mmCIF file of C-alpha atoms in Angstrom:
data_model
loop_
_atom_site.group_PDB
_atom_site.id
_atom_site.type_symbol
_atom_site.label_atom_id
_atom_site.label_comp_id
_atom_site.label_asym_id
_atom_site.label_seq_id
_atom_site.Cartn_x
_atom_site.Cartn_y
_atom_site.Cartn_z
ATOM 1 C CA MET F 15 -21.454 -56.288 -15.579
ATOM 2 C CA ALA F 16 -18.988 -56.721 -18.345
ATOM 3 C CA VAL F 17 -15.387 -55.986 -17.561
ATOM 4 C CA CYS F 18 -12.268 -54.994 -19.429
ATOM 5 C CA GLY F 19 -10.792 -58.245 -20.289
ATOM 6 C CA SER F 20 -7.805 -60.056 -19.101
ATOM 7 C CA ARG F 21 -8.586 -63.664 -18.351
ATOM 8 C CA THR F 22 -7.953 -63.055 -14.672
ATOM 9 C CA HIS F 23 -11.286 -61.223 -14.509
ATOM 10 C CA ILE F 24 -13.361 -64.265 -15.406
ATOM 11 C CA GLY F 25 -14.520 -64.735 -11.809
ATOM 12 C CA HIS F 26 -16.146 -61.292 -11.818
ATOM 13 C CA PHE F 27 -17.940 -61.961 -15.089
ATOM 14 C CA VAL F 28 -20.703 -64.117 -13.643
ATOM 15 C CA GLY F 29 -22.797 -61.030 -12.766
ATOM 16 C CA ASN F 30 -23.875 -60.459 -16.365
ATOM 17 C CA MET F 31 -23.576 -63.579 -18.436
ATOM 18 C CA THR F 32 -24.763 -62.140 -21.732
ATOM 19 C CA ALA F 33 -22.746 -58.904 -21.949
ATOM 20 C CA ARG F 34 -19.608 -59.697 -23.911
ATOM 21 C CA ARG F 35 -16.297 -58.567 -22.547
ATOM 22 C CA LEU F 36 -14.316 -55.864 -24.241
ATOM 23 C CA GLN F 37 -10.550 -55.745 -24.408
ATOM 24 C CA CYS F 38 -8.884 -52.926 -22.541
ATOM 25 C CA SER F 39 -5.713 -54.968 -22.455
ATOM 26 C CA LEU F 40 -4.649 -58.410 -23.582
ATOM 27 C CA SER F 41 -2.904 -61.002 -21.478
ATOM 28 C CA VAL F 42 -2.238 -63.445 -22.776
ATOM 29 C CA LYS F 43 -17.663 -79.364 -37.513
ATOM 30 C CA SER F 44 -18.563 -81.260 -40.093
ATOM 31 C CA CYS F 45 -15.440 -81.377 -42.289
ATOM 32 C CA THR F 46 -11.844 -82.447 -42.018
ATOM 33 C CA VAL F 47 -9.978 -79.158 -41.975
ATOM 34 C CA SER F 48 -6.276 -78.562 -41.554
ATOM 35 C CA TYR F 49 -5.143 -75.202 -40.221
ATOM 36 C CA ASN F 50 -1.671 -73.814 -40.731
ATOM 37 C CA LYS F 51 -0.267 -70.764 -39.005
ATOM 38 C CA ARG F 52 1.793 -68.442 -41.122
ATOM 39 C CA GLY F 53 4.404 -67.490 -38.557
ATOM 40 C CA PHE F 54 5.356 -64.198 -40.103
ATOM 41 C CA GLN F 55 1.811 -62.876 -40.024
ATOM 42 C CA ASN F 56 0.124 -65.170 -37.509
ATOM 43 C CA VAL F 57 -2.744 -65.756 -39.926
ATOM 44 C CA SER F 58 -4.568 -69.064 -39.650
ATOM 45 C CA LYS F 59 -5.358 -70.611 -43.003
ATOM 46 C CA ALA F 60 -7.652 -73.391 -44.097
ATOM 47 C CA ASN F 61 -7.999 -74.958 -47.529
ATOM 48 C CA ILE F 62 -11.145 -77.043 -47.639
ATOM 49 C CA SER F 63 -12.633 -79.435 -50.177
ATOM 50 C CA LEU F 64 -16.145 -80.655 -49.452
ATOM 51 C CA GLY F 65 -16.304 -83.760 -51.593
ATOM 52 C CA ASN F 66 -16.845 -81.856 -54.829
ATOM 53 C CA LYS F 67 -17.444 -84.910 -57.008
ATOM 54 C CA GLY F 68 -18.115 -84.408 -60.647
ATOM 55 C CA ARG F 69 -16.621 -80.931 -60.831
ATOM 56 C CA PRO F 70 -13.578 -80.216 -63.022
ATOM 57 C CA ASN F 71 -10.233 -79.966 -61.252
ATOM 58 C CA ASN F 72 -9.788 -76.317 -62.085
ATOM 59 C CA PHE F 73 -12.812 -75.550 -59.893
ATOM 60 C CA MET F 74 -10.555 -76.078 -56.885
ATOM 61 C CA LEU F 75 -8.656 -73.158 -55.407
ATOM 62 C CA TYR F 76 -5.017 -74.186 -55.686
ATOM 63 C CA GLN F 77 -3.370 -70.923 -54.830
ATOM 64 C CA TYR F 78 -3.840 -68.845 -51.737
ATOM 65 C CA PHE F 79 -4.906 -65.632 -53.400
ATOM 66 C CA THR F 80 -6.108 -66.732 -56.830
ATOM 67 C CA THR F 81 -9.115 -64.513 -57.344
ATOM 68 C CA ASN F 82 -9.387 -63.633 -61.038
ATOM 69 C CA VAL F 83 -13.025 -62.756 -61.456
ATOM 70 C CA ALA F 84 -14.974 -61.731 -64.539
ATOM 71 C CA LYS F 85 -18.221 -60.019 -63.618
ATOM 72 C CA ARG F 86 -21.380 -60.811 -65.635
ATOM 73 C CA ARG F 87 -25.010 -59.668 -65.560
ATOM 74 C CA THR F 88 -24.802 -57.604 -62.384
ATOM 75 C CA ASN F 89 -28.226 -56.516 -61.105
ATOM 76 C CA LEU F 90 -28.022 -52.748 -61.092
ATOM 77 C CA ASN F 91 -31.262 -52.242 -59.208
ATOM 78 C CA PRO F 92 -31.210 -55.001 -56.587
ATOM 79 C CA HIS F 93 -33.506 -53.193 -54.147
ATOM 80 C CA LYS F 94 -36.449 -52.908 -56.498
ATOM 81 C CA GLY F 95 -39.510 -54.748 -55.320
ATOM 82 C CA PHE F 96 -38.447 -55.435 -51.737
ATOM 83 C CA GLY F 97 -40.008 -52.459 -49.961
ATOM 84 C CA LEU F 98 -36.655 -51.018 -48.970
ATOM 85 C CA GLU F 99 -37.567 -47.360 -48.663
ATOM 86 C CA GLY F 100 -34.984 -46.940 -45.915
ATOM 87 C CA PHE F 101 -32.069 -48.224 -47.985
ATOM 88 C CA ARG F 102 -30.087 -46.560 -50.723
ATOM 89 C CA ASN F 103 -26.923 -47.618 -52.501
ATOM 90 C CA LEU F 104 -23.404 -46.448 -51.877
ATOM 91 C CA SER F 105 -23.065 -47.304 -55.543
ATOM 92 C CA HIS F 106 -25.026 -49.416 -57.984
ATOM 93 C CA GLU F 107 -23.009 -52.422 -56.891
ATOM 94 C CA CYS F 108 -23.098 -52.276 -53.091
ATOM 95 C CA PHE F 109 -25.466 -52.333 -50.158
ATOM 96 C CA PHE F 110 -24.680 -51.345 -46.574
ATOM 97 C CA SER F 111 -26.817 -51.738 -43.465
ATOM 98 C CA GLY F 112 -26.278 -50.156 -40.089
ATOM 99 C CA THR F 113 -27.478 -46.959 -38.480
ATOM 100 C CA ALA F 114 -24.563 -44.967 -39.773
ATOM 101 C CA SER F 115 -23.802 -41.314 -39.398
ATOM 102 C CA ALA F 116 -22.034 -41.118 -42.736
ATOM 103 C CA SER F 117 -23.921 -39.044 -45.261
ATOM 104 C CA ASN F 118 -23.748 -41.700 -47.963
ATOM 105 C CA VAL F 119 -25.269 -44.476 -45.872
ATOM 106 C CA SER F 120 -28.842 -44.903 -44.712
ATOM 107 C CA SER F 121 -30.735 -47.885 -43.390
ATOM 108 C CA ASP F 122 -33.937 -49.399 -42.122
ATOM 109 C CA ASN F 123 -32.949 -52.045 -39.610
ATOM 110 C CA SER F 124 -36.290 -53.881 -39.633
ATOM 111 C CA LYS F 125 -36.043 -54.995 -43.249
ATOM 112 C CA GLY F 126 -33.789 -56.915 -45.593
ATOM 113 C CA THR F 127 -32.407 -56.791 -49.080
ATOM 114 C CA GLU F 128 -31.424 -59.050 -51.954
ATOM 115 C CA GLN F 129 -28.638 -58.712 -54.485
ATOM 116 C CA VAL F 130 -27.356 -60.851 -57.329
ATOM 117 C CA VAL F 131 -23.846 -61.147 -58.777
ATOM 118 C CA ASP F 132 -22.221 -63.566 -61.220
ATOM 119 C CA VAL F 133 -18.676 -64.896 -61.034
ATOM 120 C CA VAL F 134 -16.991 -66.666 -63.947
ATOM 121 C CA ASN F 135 -13.984 -68.982 -63.933
ATOM 122 C CA SER F 136 -11.841 -66.935 -66.277
ATOM 123 C CA SER F 137 -9.406 -69.760 -67.049
ATOM 124 C CA GLU F 138 -12.025 -71.950 -68.729
ATOM 125 C CA ALA F 139 -15.015 -69.595 -69.038
ATOM 126 C CA LYS F 140 -17.201 -72.681 -68.587
ATOM 127 C CA ILE F 141 -18.207 -72.532 -64.946
ATOM 128 C CA SER F 142 -20.358 -69.582 -64.021
ATOM 129 C CA LEU F 143 -21.442 -69.140 -60.416
ATOM 130 C CA GLN F 144 -24.180 -66.764 -59.403
ATOM 131 C CA LEU F 145 -24.316 -65.371 -55.885
ATOM 132 C CA ASN F 146 -27.857 -64.369 -54.929
ATOM 133 C CA SER F 147 -27.820 -62.735 -51.493
ATOM 134 C CA GLY F 148 -30.431 -61.466 -49.062
ATOM 135 C CA SER F 149 -30.101 -60.105 -45.538
ATOM 136 C CA PHE F 150 -32.199 -59.526 -42.454
ATOM 137 C CA TYR F 151 -31.341 -57.737 -39.207
ATOM 138 C CA LEU F 152 -33.128 -57.801 -35.851
ATOM 139 C CA PRO F 153 -31.546 -55.510 -33.247
ATOM 140 C CA HIS F 154 -31.781 -56.344 -29.570
ATOM 141 C CA PRO F 155 -35.198 -54.980 -28.458
ATOM 142 C CA ALA F 156 -33.527 -52.757 -25.861
ATOM 143 C CA LYS F 157 -31.190 -51.312 -28.515
ATOM 144 C CA ALA F 158 -33.678 -50.861 -31.350
ATOM 145 C CA LYS F 159 -33.811 -47.061 -30.964
ATOM 146 C CA THR F 160 -30.078 -46.736 -31.607
ATOM 147 C CA GLY F 161 -30.041 -49.423 -34.299
ATOM 148 C CA GLY F 162 -28.240 -52.048 -32.251
ATOM 149 C CA GLU F 163 -24.543 -52.854 -32.464
ATOM 150 C CA ASP F 164 -24.398 -55.015 -35.630
ATOM 151 C CA ALA F 165 -23.537 -53.870 -39.144
ATOM 152 C CA HIS F 166 -23.248 -55.624 -42.483
ATOM 153 C CA PHE F 167 -22.782 -55.038 -46.200
ATOM 154 C CA ILE F 168 -23.395 -56.832 -49.495
ATOM 155 C CA CYS F 169 -21.193 -55.822 -52.430
ATOM 156 C CA THR F 170 -21.631 -57.045 -55.987
ATOM 157 C CA LEU F 171 -18.889 -55.150 -57.817
ATOM 158 C CA THR F 172 -16.449 -57.410 -56.031
ATOM 159 C CA PRO F 173 -18.838 -60.101 -54.782
ATOM 160 C CA ALA F 174 -18.429 -59.949 -51.019
ATOM 161 C CA ILE F 175 -20.404 -59.967 -47.787
ATOM 162 C CA GLY F 176 -19.314 -58.534 -44.457
ATOM 163 C CA VAL F 177 -20.741 -58.605 -40.937
ATOM 164 C CA ALA F 178 -19.518 -57.001 -37.721
ATOM 165 C CA ASP F 179 -20.748 -57.053 -34.145
ATOM 166 C CA GLY F 180 -19.837 -54.243 -31.762
ATOM 167 C CA VAL F 181 -18.853 -55.635 -28.360
ATOM 168 C CA GLY F 182 -21.573 -54.788 -25.845
ATOM 169 C CA GLY F 183 -19.249 -54.373 -22.871
ATOM 170 C CA TRP F 184 -18.498 -50.816 -24.023
ATOM 171 C CA ALA F 185 -22.007 -49.782 -22.959
ATOM 172 C CA ASP F 186 -20.802 -49.848 -19.337
ATOM 173 C CA LEU F 187 -18.438 -47.025 -20.306
ATOM 174 C CA GLY F 188 -21.182 -45.063 -22.053
ATOM 175 C CA ILE F 189 -19.902 -45.982 -25.533
ATOM 176 C CA ASP F 190 -22.059 -47.349 -28.351
ATOM 177 C CA ALA F 191 -19.850 -50.006 -29.968
ATOM 178 C CA GLY F 192 -22.309 -50.137 -32.853
ATOM 179 C CA LEU F 193 -20.705 -46.968 -34.174
ATOM 180 C CA TYR F 194 -17.367 -48.776 -34.351
ATOM 181 C CA ALA F 195 -18.906 -51.792 -36.102
ATOM 182 C CA ARG F 196 -20.693 -49.632 -38.674
ATOM 183 C CA GLU F 197 -17.616 -47.566 -39.426
ATOM 184 C CA LEU F 198 -15.506 -50.730 -39.692
ATOM 185 C CA MET F 199 -17.894 -52.240 -42.239
ATOM 186 C CA SER F 200 -18.178 -48.989 -44.179
ATOM 187 C CA HIS F 201 -14.381 -48.814 -44.485
ATOM 188 C CA SER F 202 -14.235 -52.527 -45.347
ATOM 189 C CA LEU F 203 -16.644 -51.921 -48.192
ATOM 190 C CA SER F 204 -14.567 -48.987 -49.439
ATOM 191 C CA ALA F 205 -11.349 -51.008 -49.143
ATOM 192 C CA ILE F 206 -12.834 -53.848 -51.184
ATOM 193 C CA GLN F 207 -13.762 -51.394 -53.917
ATOM 194 C CA ASP F 208 -10.160 -50.104 -53.853
ATOM 195 C CA GLU F 209 -8.670 -53.566 -54.366
ATOM 196 C CA PRO F 210 -7.017 -54.396 -57.706
ATOM 197 C CA LYS F 211 -9.512 -55.714 -60.202
ATOM 198 C CA GLY F 212 -9.741 -59.474 -60.039
ATOM 199 C CA SER F 213 -7.442 -59.833 -57.024
ATOM 200 C CA VAL F 214 -8.954 -59.102 -53.635
ATOM 201 C CA ASP F 215 -6.903 -59.638 -50.471
ATOM 202 C CA LEU F 216 -9.342 -59.744 -47.554
ATOM 203 C CA ILE F 217 -6.659 -59.521 -44.861
ATOM 204 C CA ARG F 218 -5.441 -56.327 -46.506
ATOM 205 C CA VAL F 219 -9.052 -55.110 -46.688
ATOM 206 C CA LEU F 220 -9.534 -55.744 -42.972
ATOM 207 C CA GLU F 221 -6.239 -54.059 -42.100
ATOM 208 C CA LYS F 222 -7.168 -50.936 -44.079
ATOM 209 C CA ALA F 223 -10.610 -50.774 -42.495
ATOM 210 C CA TYR F 224 -9.124 -51.239 -39.029
ATOM 211 C CA VAL F 225 -6.623 -48.406 -39.471
ATOM 212 C CA ARG F 226 -9.252 -46.054 -40.884
ATOM 213 C CA THR F 227 -11.879 -46.691 -38.180
ATOM 214 C CA LYS F 228 -11.748 -43.918 -35.579
ATOM 215 C CA ALA F 229 -14.942 -44.479 -33.564
ATOM 216 C CA LYS F 230 -14.692 -45.657 -29.974
ATOM 217 C CA GLY F 231 -15.428 -49.311 -29.339
ATOM 218 C CA SER F 232 -14.441 -52.727 -30.618
ATOM 219 C CA SER F 233 -15.947 -55.305 -32.922
ATOM 220 C CA THR F 234 -15.722 -58.754 -34.410
ATOM 221 C CA ALA F 235 -15.538 -59.040 -38.205
ATOM 222 C CA CYS F 236 -16.269 -61.609 -40.891
ATOM 223 C CA ILE F 237 -15.881 -60.999 -44.638
ATOM 224 C CA VAL F 238 -16.651 -63.605 -47.310
ATOM 225 C CA ALA F 239 -16.033 -63.224 -51.058
ATOM 226 C CA LEU F 240 -16.994 -65.447 -53.992
ATOM 227 C CA THR F 241 -14.079 -65.929 -56.354
ATOM 228 C CA GLU F 242 -13.321 -68.105 -59.350
ATOM 229 C CA GLY F 243 -12.079 -70.775 -56.948
ATOM 230 C CA GLY F 244 -14.972 -70.732 -54.518
ATOM 231 C CA LEU F 245 -15.452 -68.966 -51.197
ATOM 232 C CA TYR F 246 -12.597 -66.926 -49.769
ATOM 233 C CA ALA F 247 -13.193 -65.700 -46.213
ATOM 234 C CA VAL F 248 -11.571 -64.061 -43.212
ATOM 235 C CA ASN F 249 -13.072 -64.234 -39.740
ATOM 236 C CA LEU F 250 -12.022 -62.638 -36.477
ATOM 237 C CA GLY F 251 -14.080 -63.296 -33.360
ATOM 238 C CA ASP F 252 -17.411 -65.044 -32.877
ATOM 239 C CA SER F 253 -19.266 -63.825 -35.940
ATOM 240 C CA GLY F 254 -18.878 -66.320 -38.743
ATOM 241 C CA PHE F 255 -20.289 -68.250 -41.659
ATOM 242 C CA MET F 256 -21.734 -71.637 -42.477
ATOM 243 C CA LEU F 257 -22.114 -73.593 -45.713
ATOM 244 C CA VAL F 258 -25.183 -75.798 -46.237
ATOM 245 C CA ARG F 259 -25.053 -78.484 -48.907
ATOM 246 C CA ASN F 260 -27.922 -80.849 -49.724
ATOM 247 C CA GLY F 261 -29.793 -79.716 -46.620
ATOM 248 C CA CYS F 262 -26.913 -80.438 -44.223
ATOM 249 C CA ALA F 263 -24.235 -78.297 -42.598
ATOM 250 C CA ALA F 264 -21.091 -78.915 -44.662
ATOM 251 C CA PHE F 265 -18.823 -76.424 -42.916
ATOM 252 C CA LYS F 266 -18.943 -73.839 -40.154
ATOM 253 C CA SER F 267 -16.174 -71.387 -39.298
ATOM 254 C CA PRO F 268 -14.732 -71.857 -35.797
ATOM 255 C CA SER F 269 -15.304 -69.163 -33.191
ATOM 256 C CA GLN F 270 -12.233 -67.288 -31.959
ATOM 257 C CA GLN F 271 -12.443 -66.545 -28.243
ATOM 258 C CA HIS F 272 -9.883 -65.799 -25.540
ATOM 259 C CA GLY F 273 -12.341 -67.219 -23.025
ATOM 260 C CA PHE F 274 -16.055 -67.785 -22.671
ATOM 261 C CA ASN F 275 -17.994 -64.835 -24.140
ATOM 262 C CA PHE F 276 -14.679 -63.030 -24.687
ATOM 263 C CA PRO F 277 -14.253 -62.944 -28.489
ATOM 264 C CA TYR F 278 -11.297 -61.823 -30.526
ATOM 265 C CA GLN F 279 -12.007 -58.210 -31.467
ATOM 266 C CA LEU F 280 -10.581 -55.211 -33.281
ATOM 267 C CA ASP F 281 -10.210 -52.369 -30.781
ATOM 268 C CA CYS F 282 -10.126 -48.580 -31.097
ATOM 269 C CA ASN F 283 -7.205 -48.348 -28.633
ATOM 270 C CA ASN F 284 -4.999 -50.874 -30.438
ATOM 271 C CA ALA F 285 -5.246 -52.982 -27.277
ATOM 272 C CA GLY F 286 -7.240 -55.767 -28.880
ATOM 273 C CA ASP F 287 -6.425 -58.296 -31.561
ATOM 274 C CA SER F 288 -4.938 -57.416 -34.923
ATOM 275 C CA PRO F 289 -6.426 -58.179 -38.358
ATOM 276 C CA SER F 290 -3.580 -60.642 -38.912
ATOM 277 C CA SER F 291 -5.087 -62.800 -36.152
ATOM 278 C CA ALA F 292 -8.092 -63.519 -38.362
ATOM 279 C CA MET F 293 -8.575 -67.017 -39.725
ATOM 280 C CA VAL F 294 -8.450 -67.348 -43.518
ATOM 281 C CA PHE F 295 -10.522 -69.879 -45.442
ATOM 282 C CA ASN F 296 -10.670 -71.081 -49.041
ATOM 283 C CA ILE F 297 -13.636 -73.369 -49.657
ATOM 284 C CA THR F 298 -14.779 -75.056 -52.850
ATOM 285 C CA VAL F 299 -18.464 -74.520 -53.590
ATOM 286 C CA VAL F 300 -20.884 -76.009 -56.102
ATOM 287 C CA PRO F 301 -24.243 -74.891 -57.467
ATOM 288 C CA GLY F 302 -26.961 -75.522 -54.911
ATOM 289 C CA ASP F 303 -24.791 -74.625 -51.919
ATOM 290 C CA VAL F 304 -26.184 -72.055 -49.498
ATOM 291 C CA LEU F 305 -23.941 -69.660 -47.577
ATOM 292 C CA ILE F 306 -25.096 -68.183 -44.263
ATOM 293 C CA VAL F 307 -23.081 -65.346 -42.737
ATOM 294 C CA GLY F 308 -24.071 -63.974 -39.350
ATOM 295 C CA THR F 309 -23.165 -62.441 -36.029
ATOM 296 C CA ASP F 310 -23.106 -64.305 -32.723
ATOM 297 C CA GLY F 311 -26.764 -63.440 -32.166
ATOM 298 C CA LEU F 312 -27.424 -66.133 -34.769
ATOM 299 C CA PHE F 313 -24.847 -68.756 -33.817
ATOM 300 C CA ASP F 314 -25.326 -68.397 -30.034
ATOM 301 C CA ASN F 315 -29.002 -69.291 -30.365
ATOM 302 C CA LEU F 316 -29.342 -71.808 -33.190
ATOM 303 C CA TYR F 317 -27.595 -75.136 -33.633
ATOM 304 C CA ASP F 318 -26.266 -76.104 -37.047
ATOM 305 C CA GLU F 319 -29.214 -78.431 -37.664
ATOM 306 C CA ASP F 320 -31.658 -75.628 -36.823
ATOM 307 C CA ILE F 321 -30.132 -73.384 -39.488
ATOM 308 C CA SER F 322 -29.799 -76.101 -42.114
ATOM 309 C CA GLY F 323 -33.388 -77.181 -41.402
ATOM 310 C CA VAL F 324 -34.735 -73.701 -42.123
ATOM 311 C CA VAL F 325 -32.621 -73.522 -45.289
ATOM 312 C CA PHE F 326 -33.917 -76.904 -46.487
ATOM 313 C CA GLN F 327 -37.550 -75.938 -45.887
ATOM 314 C CA ALA F 328 -37.054 -72.560 -47.559
ATOM 315 C CA MET F 329 -35.487 -74.136 -50.638
ATOM 316 C CA GLU F 330 -38.306 -76.685 -50.822
ATOM 317 C CA ALA F 331 -40.834 -73.832 -50.641
ATOM 318 C CA GLY F 332 -39.020 -71.851 -53.332
ATOM 319 C CA LEU F 333 -38.250 -68.904 -51.057
ATOM 320 C CA GLY F 334 -35.638 -66.319 -51.970
ATOM 321 C CA PRO F 335 -32.546 -65.646 -49.850
ATOM 322 C CA GLN F 336 -33.962 -62.563 -48.122
ATOM 323 C CA MET F 337 -37.015 -64.440 -46.879
ATOM 324 C CA THR F 338 -34.788 -67.321 -45.816
ATOM 325 C CA ALA F 339 -32.591 -64.888 -43.890
ATOM 326 C CA GLN F 340 -35.688 -63.444 -42.233
ATOM 327 C CA ARG F 341 -36.943 -66.864 -41.168
ATOM 328 C CA ILE F 342 -33.553 -67.788 -39.704
ATOM 329 C CA ALA F 343 -33.279 -64.470 -37.833
ATOM 330 C CA GLU F 344 -36.798 -64.730 -36.432
ATOM 331 C CA LEU F 345 -36.215 -68.292 -35.229
ATOM 332 C CA ALA F 346 -32.940 -67.183 -33.599
ATOM 333 C CA GLN F 347 -34.767 -64.406 -31.758
ATOM 334 C CA LEU F 348 -37.469 -66.818 -30.572
ATOM 335 C CA ARG F 349 -34.796 -69.145 -29.187
ATOM 336 C CA ALA F 350 -32.983 -66.197 -27.614
ATOM 337 C CA MET F 351 -36.102 -65.418 -25.570
ATOM 338 C CA ASP F 352 -36.698 -69.042 -24.562
ATOM 339 C CA HIS F 353 -35.266 -69.733 -21.103
ATOM 340 C CA THR F 354 -36.232 -73.409 -21.090
ATOM 341 C CA LYS F 355 -34.328 -74.862 -24.051
ATOM 342 C CA SER F 356 -30.619 -75.412 -24.432
ATOM 343 C CA SER F 357 -28.694 -73.250 -26.882
ATOM 344 C CA PRO F 358 -25.125 -73.118 -28.151
ATOM 345 C CA PHE F 359 -24.593 -70.210 -25.733
ATOM 346 C CA SER F 360 -25.910 -72.109 -22.710
ATOM 347 C CA ASP F 361 -23.833 -75.145 -23.720
ATOM 348 C CA GLY F 362 -20.730 -72.950 -23.778
ATOM 349 C CA ALA F 363 -21.620 -71.384 -20.451
ATOM 350 C CA ARG F 364 -21.967 -74.765 -18.775
ATOM 351 C CA GLU F 365 -18.673 -75.935 -20.276
ATOM 352 C CA ALA F 366 -17.070 -72.818 -18.763
ATOM 353 C CA GLY F 367 -18.531 -73.639 -15.348
ATOM 354 C CA PHE F 368 -21.508 -71.256 -15.295
ATOM 355 C CA ASP F 369 -25.078 -72.167 -14.432
ATOM 356 C CA TYR F 370 -26.966 -70.685 -17.379
ATOM 357 C CA HIS F 371 -30.055 -71.839 -19.254
ATOM 358 C CA GLY F 372 -31.796 -70.766 -22.432
ATOM 359 C CA GLY F 373 -30.776 -68.520 -25.281
ATOM 360 C CA LYS F 374 -28.999 -65.173 -25.387
ATOM 361 C CA LEU F 375 -30.973 -62.093 -26.424
ATOM 362 C CA ASP F 376 -28.787 -60.087 -28.775
ATOM 363 C CA ASP F 377 -28.623 -58.262 -32.104
ATOM 364 C CA ILE F 378 -29.109 -60.803 -34.885
ATOM 365 C CA THR F 379 -27.716 -60.319 -38.394
ATOM 366 C CA VAL F 380 -28.251 -62.993 -41.042
ATOM 367 C CA VAL F 381 -27.060 -62.861 -44.659
ATOM 368 C CA VAL F 382 -28.077 -65.784 -46.894
ATOM 369 C CA SER F 383 -26.572 -66.403 -50.325
ATOM 370 C CA TYR F 384 -27.746 -68.989 -52.848
ATOM 371 C CA ILE F 385 -24.959 -70.243 -55.105
ATOM 372 C CA THR F 386 -26.263 -71.257 -58.519
ATOM 373 C CA GLU F 387 -24.722 -72.035 -61.878
#
């Protein structure tokens, strides 16, 4: 079974390989990326250029929090036509998914959604990027009745995507960590809407959401925003995001773990990691790039080439982002149930000294965004 996690408990963890450890106390690929630690806040930071040839220099993100955004042509009815009877908006500009108890949130976890938002480089008003996003969620079959432990949102007012994964080890204590993840994402969405216009600080957003979340449990968190300079993201734990360019994986956020299957996590008892431990990324993007944001149910079961392969085929077939997200999620679930093939999770288990084969059955959240000009 999963245990409260100091690293000294790793020997007892072999009993249940797939249940992630929660933190009751803390003891102590494809691109050239340099990370710098800001000592006063312990925030890891990466500024990344992915060979953006032919783009004007001002397309680069030179400053850490340069996020002047002018919103254009926002789709005010993004759910129309996608059979989303179980969804309704928090506002015209935002979508939230998770089986939440809040009165202003409802969901249908077996379906997806698409939303569109435009971002304009306000300094030149020449480069307009459109973020077209779709999501799909498959809860763990054993957790389908409670909605699983993942949550996510898509916001278009301030173009941002967030995913969270409640840590399953809390189930041994009779606690549904999905409640924590859903509340964390709901407060993250509210905090983003409270940010000054044109200047979103995602670390501040995560800190506000963390302080306001009162449910029992713990969760990973990943929030990505599209700004005038490109993608701006924060990630804590083993959820994450990936950028596909020209059919290949151009960048993937590193996983933060204290040990195998022991992710960084925000904790209801203030015994876990802090929002300032999140990694911060600024990444230049170009039209044609595809952003994939997901929980570990995705990245534990599919290799980078699996994901980029589905994206390439979907783009060739002219599929929208929601259908692409669905295809990725369904492939991840198939791999999760396959005990014969290697997976990123089984690779990690073997590296940690465990004899484990196959995928890892889990909640799977996938959000796909097409970036177009």
